[in-house]
Amino acid sequence: MVFLSVAVAVLTALVLIDLVLTGAVIRRLRDTEKQIVEMNTPPDTGMAPGETLPEFTAPDGGLSRADLAGKRSLVAFFSAGCRHCPAQAERLAERADEIAGRGITVVSVLGVSEDAGEELAPLLRKAGSLIVEKGFGDVAAAFRTTSTPTLLVFGEDGVLVANGHSLDEVLGGE
């Protein structure tokens, strides 16, 4: 009988230790999941739907807000060295005819640095106008863009109707 009582007590202790360890593992998994979600969630695009097209002028003076007045427009921000930008630039070039057919004027803004150049420029030129600026320059600042790729769709009235980090997100993925 004593042996049975000791066995039950030991078994109870082992079950309690197992419960504590299982709780710790579950807590650790939740923390890890939260960190993974934070790492993979892109930052906000800056401008929110309902805001109006800001004043801007390209560094070379070739394009400004006045050139987009009264037109549906897609303003897309890319940067050299961005790991997601090549895929989005390629998608934009592939869909250039369809986007133009929808009456949307495309302006791409490519931020370059000393280390990374204009490799995306040929693809972006296929889709429409291209503005090249050093890093996050004045145009990116005017649109409050802090991450790339960022795509903004403005209506004819100059009001932002969609924003996101992929072409399919802002225009749909037909």
mmCIF file of C-alpha atoms in Angstrom:
data_model
loop_
_atom_site.group_PDB
_atom_site.id
_atom_site.type_symbol
_atom_site.label_atom_id
_atom_site.label_comp_id
_atom_site.label_asym_id
_atom_site.label_seq_id
_atom_site.Cartn_x
_atom_site.Cartn_y
_atom_site.Cartn_z
ATOM 1 C CA MET A 1 0.000 0.000 0.000
ATOM 2 C CA VAL A 2 2.841 2.387 0.834
ATOM 3 C CA PHE A 3 4.417 1.587 -2.507
ATOM 4 C CA LEU A 4 1.160 2.500 -4.295
ATOM 5 C CA SER A 5 0.864 5.797 -2.389
ATOM 6 C CA VAL A 6 4.442 6.741 -3.289
ATOM 7 C CA ALA A 7 3.835 5.853 -6.941
ATOM 8 C CA VAL A 8 0.713 8.047 -7.054
ATOM 9 C CA ALA A 9 2.596 10.944 -5.422
ATOM 10 C CA VAL A 10 5.501 10.639 -7.884
ATOM 11 C CA LEU A 11 3.105 10.379 -10.815
ATOM 12 C CA THR A 12 1.213 13.466 -9.603
ATOM 13 C CA ALA A 13 4.465 15.417 -9.344
ATOM 14 C CA LEU A 14 5.474 14.362 -12.876
ATOM 15 C CA VAL A 15 2.092 15.407 -14.283
ATOM 16 C CA LEU A 16 2.364 18.828 -12.598
ATOM 17 C CA ILE A 17 5.896 19.321 -13.968
ATOM 18 C CA ASP A 18 4.637 18.318 -17.416
ATOM 19 C CA LEU A 19 1.807 20.869 -17.195
ATOM 20 C CA VAL A 20 4.212 23.647 -16.206
ATOM 21 C CA LEU A 21 6.619 22.777 -19.029
ATOM 22 C CA THR A 22 3.778 22.528 -21.561
ATOM 23 C CA GLY A 23 2.529 25.961 -20.501
ATOM 24 C CA ALA A 24 6.030 27.390 -20.949
ATOM 25 C CA VAL A 25 6.344 25.850 -24.408
ATOM 26 C CA ILE A 26 2.957 27.230 -25.465
ATOM 27 C CA ARG A 27 3.884 30.711 -24.201
ATOM 28 C CA ARG A 28 7.188 30.551 -26.099
ATOM 29 C CA LEU A 29 5.407 29.454 -29.304
ATOM 30 C CA ARG A 30 2.976 32.365 -29.027
ATOM 31 C CA ASP A 31 5.837 34.833 -28.554
ATOM 32 C CA THR A 32 7.661 33.366 -31.549
ATOM 33 C CA GLU A 33 4.515 33.516 -33.693
ATOM 34 C CA LYS A 34 4.037 37.170 -32.748
ATOM 35 C CA GLN A 35 7.641 37.960 -33.725
ATOM 36 C CA ILE A 36 7.250 36.184 -37.075
ATOM 37 C CA VAL A 37 4.060 38.113 -37.850
ATOM 38 C CA GLU A 38 5.790 41.408 -36.979
ATOM 39 C CA MET A 39 8.763 40.536 -39.198
ATOM 40 C CA ASN A 40 6.594 39.604 -42.192
ATOM 41 C CA THR A 41 4.035 42.393 -41.940
ATOM 42 C CA PRO A 42 5.105 45.287 -44.122
ATOM 43 C CA PRO A 43 4.913 48.740 -42.575
ATOM 44 C CA ASP A 44 2.077 51.084 -43.433
ATOM 45 C CA THR A 45 2.228 52.702 -46.845
ATOM 46 C CA GLY A 46 2.109 56.215 -45.439
ATOM 47 C CA MET A 47 -0.933 57.762 -47.073
ATOM 48 C CA ALA A 48 -4.401 56.533 -46.180
ATOM 49 C CA PRO A 49 -7.390 56.222 -48.516
ATOM 50 C CA GLY A 50 -9.280 59.501 -48.704
ATOM 51 C CA GLU A 51 -6.160 61.676 -48.668
ATOM 52 C CA THR A 52 -5.441 63.863 -51.682
ATOM 53 C CA LEU A 53 -2.583 63.721 -54.154
ATOM 54 C CA PRO A 54 0.227 65.787 -52.605
ATOM 55 C CA GLU A 55 2.240 68.506 -54.294
ATOM 56 C CA PHE A 56 5.413 67.098 -55.811
ATOM 57 C CA THR A 57 7.919 67.773 -58.563
ATOM 58 C CA ALA A 58 10.361 65.249 -59.989
ATOM 59 C CA PRO A 59 14.041 66.057 -59.386
ATOM 60 C CA ASP A 60 14.488 66.769 -63.098
ATOM 61 C CA GLY A 61 11.317 68.887 -63.152
ATOM 62 C CA GLY A 62 9.790 66.624 -65.806
ATOM 63 C CA LEU A 63 6.733 65.577 -63.803
ATOM 64 C CA SER A 64 4.608 67.180 -61.123
ATOM 65 C CA ARG A 65 1.205 67.015 -59.485
ATOM 66 C CA ALA A 66 -0.256 69.115 -62.311
ATOM 67 C CA ASP A 67 0.576 66.342 -64.811
ATOM 68 C CA LEU A 68 -1.702 63.926 -62.929
ATOM 69 C CA ALA A 69 -4.575 66.353 -62.335
ATOM 70 C CA GLY A 70 -7.879 64.966 -63.607
ATOM 71 C CA LYS A 71 -6.424 61.508 -64.345
ATOM 72 C CA ARG A 72 -6.694 58.176 -62.585
ATOM 73 C CA SER A 73 -3.137 57.431 -61.569
ATOM 74 C CA LEU A 74 -0.989 54.770 -60.007
ATOM 75 C CA VAL A 75 2.091 56.069 -58.210
ATOM 76 C CA ALA A 76 4.433 53.189 -57.412
ATOM 77 C CA PHE A 77 7.542 53.433 -55.227
ATOM 78 C CA PHE A 78 10.458 51.036 -55.624
ATOM 79 C CA SER A 79 14.010 51.005 -54.352
ATOM 80 C CA ALA A 80 17.201 49.425 -55.553
ATOM 81 C CA GLY A 81 18.173 46.581 -53.271
ATOM 82 C CA CYS A 82 14.586 45.887 -52.167
ATOM 83 C CA ARG A 83 13.986 42.140 -52.277
ATOM 84 C CA HIS A 84 10.281 42.386 -53.185
ATOM 85 C CA CYS A 85 10.610 45.203 -55.733
ATOM 86 C CA PRO A 86 11.840 43.196 -58.764
ATOM 87 C CA ALA A 87 8.774 40.930 -58.691
ATOM 88 C CA GLN A 88 6.401 43.902 -58.404
ATOM 89 C CA ALA A 89 8.243 45.841 -61.132
ATOM 90 C CA GLU A 90 7.974 42.824 -63.426
ATOM 91 C CA ARG A 91 4.259 42.455 -62.625
ATOM 92 C CA LEU A 92 3.747 46.161 -63.370
ATOM 93 C CA ALA A 93 5.535 45.838 -66.734
ATOM 94 C CA GLU A 94 3.501 42.712 -67.614
ATOM 95 C CA ARG A 95 0.216 44.460 -66.860
ATOM 96 C CA ALA A 96 1.151 47.813 -68.448
ATOM 97 C CA ASP A 97 -1.230 47.472 -71.417
ATOM 98 C CA GLU A 98 -4.124 46.351 -69.237
ATOM 99 C CA ILE A 99 -3.529 49.227 -66.794
ATOM 100 C CA ALA A 100 -3.363 51.769 -69.626
ATOM 101 C CA GLY A 101 -6.563 50.259 -71.035
ATOM 102 C CA ARG A 102 -8.257 50.997 -67.725
ATOM 103 C CA GLY A 103 -7.323 54.662 -68.174
ATOM 104 C CA ILE A 104 -4.735 54.688 -65.401
ATOM 105 C CA THR A 105 -1.577 56.772 -65.750
ATOM 106 C CA VAL A 106 1.426 55.057 -64.152
ATOM 107 C CA VAL A 107 4.261 56.925 -62.459
ATOM 108 C CA SER A 108 7.048 54.860 -60.897
ATOM 109 C CA VAL A 109 9.499 56.352 -58.424
ATOM 110 C CA LEU A 110 12.791 54.484 -58.102
ATOM 111 C CA GLY A 111 15.051 55.244 -55.170
ATOM 112 C CA VAL A 112 18.689 54.468 -55.901
ATOM 113 C CA SER A 113 21.770 54.530 -53.712
ATOM 114 C CA GLU A 114 25.503 54.524 -54.199
ATOM 115 C CA ASP A 115 25.548 50.747 -53.704
ATOM 116 C CA ALA A 116 22.511 49.847 -55.809
ATOM 117 C CA GLY A 117 21.658 51.385 -59.141
ATOM 118 C CA GLU A 118 18.881 51.514 -61.678
ATOM 119 C CA GLU A 119 18.465 47.817 -62.545
ATOM 120 C CA LEU A 120 14.672 48.115 -62.287
ATOM 121 C CA ALA A 121 14.486 51.186 -64.555
ATOM 122 C CA PRO A 122 13.942 49.324 -67.873
ATOM 123 C CA LEU A 123 10.991 47.388 -66.435
ATOM 124 C CA LEU A 124 9.464 50.471 -64.840
ATOM 125 C CA ARG A 125 9.776 52.524 -68.047
ATOM 126 C CA LYS A 126 7.627 49.917 -69.839
ATOM 127 C CA ALA A 127 4.734 50.765 -67.525
ATOM 128 C CA GLY A 128 4.845 54.566 -67.762
ATOM 129 C CA SER A 129 6.780 57.550 -66.484
ATOM 130 C CA LEU A 130 9.802 56.996 -64.267
ATOM 131 C CA ILE A 131 11.236 59.297 -61.628
ATOM 132 C CA VAL A 132 14.672 58.348 -60.285
ATOM 133 C CA GLU A 133 15.815 59.898 -57.027
ATOM 134 C CA LYS A 134 18.521 59.297 -54.468
ATOM 135 C CA GLY A 135 17.182 57.091 -51.671
ATOM 136 C CA PHE A 136 13.883 58.218 -50.233
ATOM 137 C CA GLY A 137 13.977 61.689 -51.760
ATOM 138 C CA ASP A 138 11.552 64.592 -52.004
ATOM 139 C CA VAL A 139 8.927 62.718 -54.031
ATOM 140 C CA ALA A 140 8.841 59.803 -51.584
ATOM 141 C CA ALA A 141 8.666 62.303 -48.715
ATOM 142 C CA ALA A 142 5.735 64.126 -50.336
ATOM 143 C CA PHE A 143 3.802 60.832 -50.438
ATOM 144 C CA ARG A 144 5.067 59.869 -46.929
ATOM 145 C CA THR A 145 6.451 56.607 -48.288
ATOM 146 C CA THR A 146 8.811 54.823 -45.930
ATOM 147 C CA SER A 147 8.920 51.313 -47.416
ATOM 148 C CA THR A 148 9.030 49.688 -50.811
ATOM 149 C CA PRO A 149 7.307 48.524 -52.814
ATOM 150 C CA THR A 150 4.445 50.893 -52.104
ATOM 151 C CA LEU A 151 1.671 51.446 -54.625
ATOM 152 C CA LEU A 152 -0.923 54.213 -54.441
ATOM 153 C CA VAL A 153 -3.972 54.535 -56.710
ATOM 154 C CA PHE A 154 -5.600 57.959 -57.035
ATOM 155 C CA GLY A 155 -8.961 58.685 -58.632
ATOM 156 C CA GLU A 156 -9.605 61.407 -61.217
ATOM 157 C CA ASP A 157 -10.430 63.752 -58.344
ATOM 158 C CA GLY A 158 -6.930 63.237 -56.879
ATOM 159 C CA VAL A 159 -8.176 61.263 -53.871
ATOM 160 C CA LEU A 160 -6.341 58.097 -52.807
ATOM 161 C CA VAL A 161 -8.630 55.108 -53.391
ATOM 162 C CA ALA A 162 -6.235 52.200 -52.745
ATOM 163 C CA ASN A 163 -2.831 51.610 -51.223
ATOM 164 C CA GLY A 164 -0.701 48.563 -50.677
ATOM 165 C CA HIS A 165 2.537 46.739 -51.276
ATOM 166 C CA SER A 166 1.585 44.749 -54.380
ATOM 167 C CA LEU A 167 -0.073 45.445 -57.697
ATOM 168 C CA ASP A 168 -2.659 42.727 -57.141
ATOM 169 C CA GLU A 169 -3.505 44.284 -53.784
ATOM 170 C CA VAL A 170 -4.314 47.702 -55.266
ATOM 171 C CA LEU A 171 -5.711 46.754 -58.686
ATOM 172 C CA GLY A 172 -6.842 43.162 -58.276
ATOM 173 C CA GLY A 173 -5.158 40.112 -59.658
ATOM 174 C CA GLU A 174 -6.984 39.287 -62.868
#
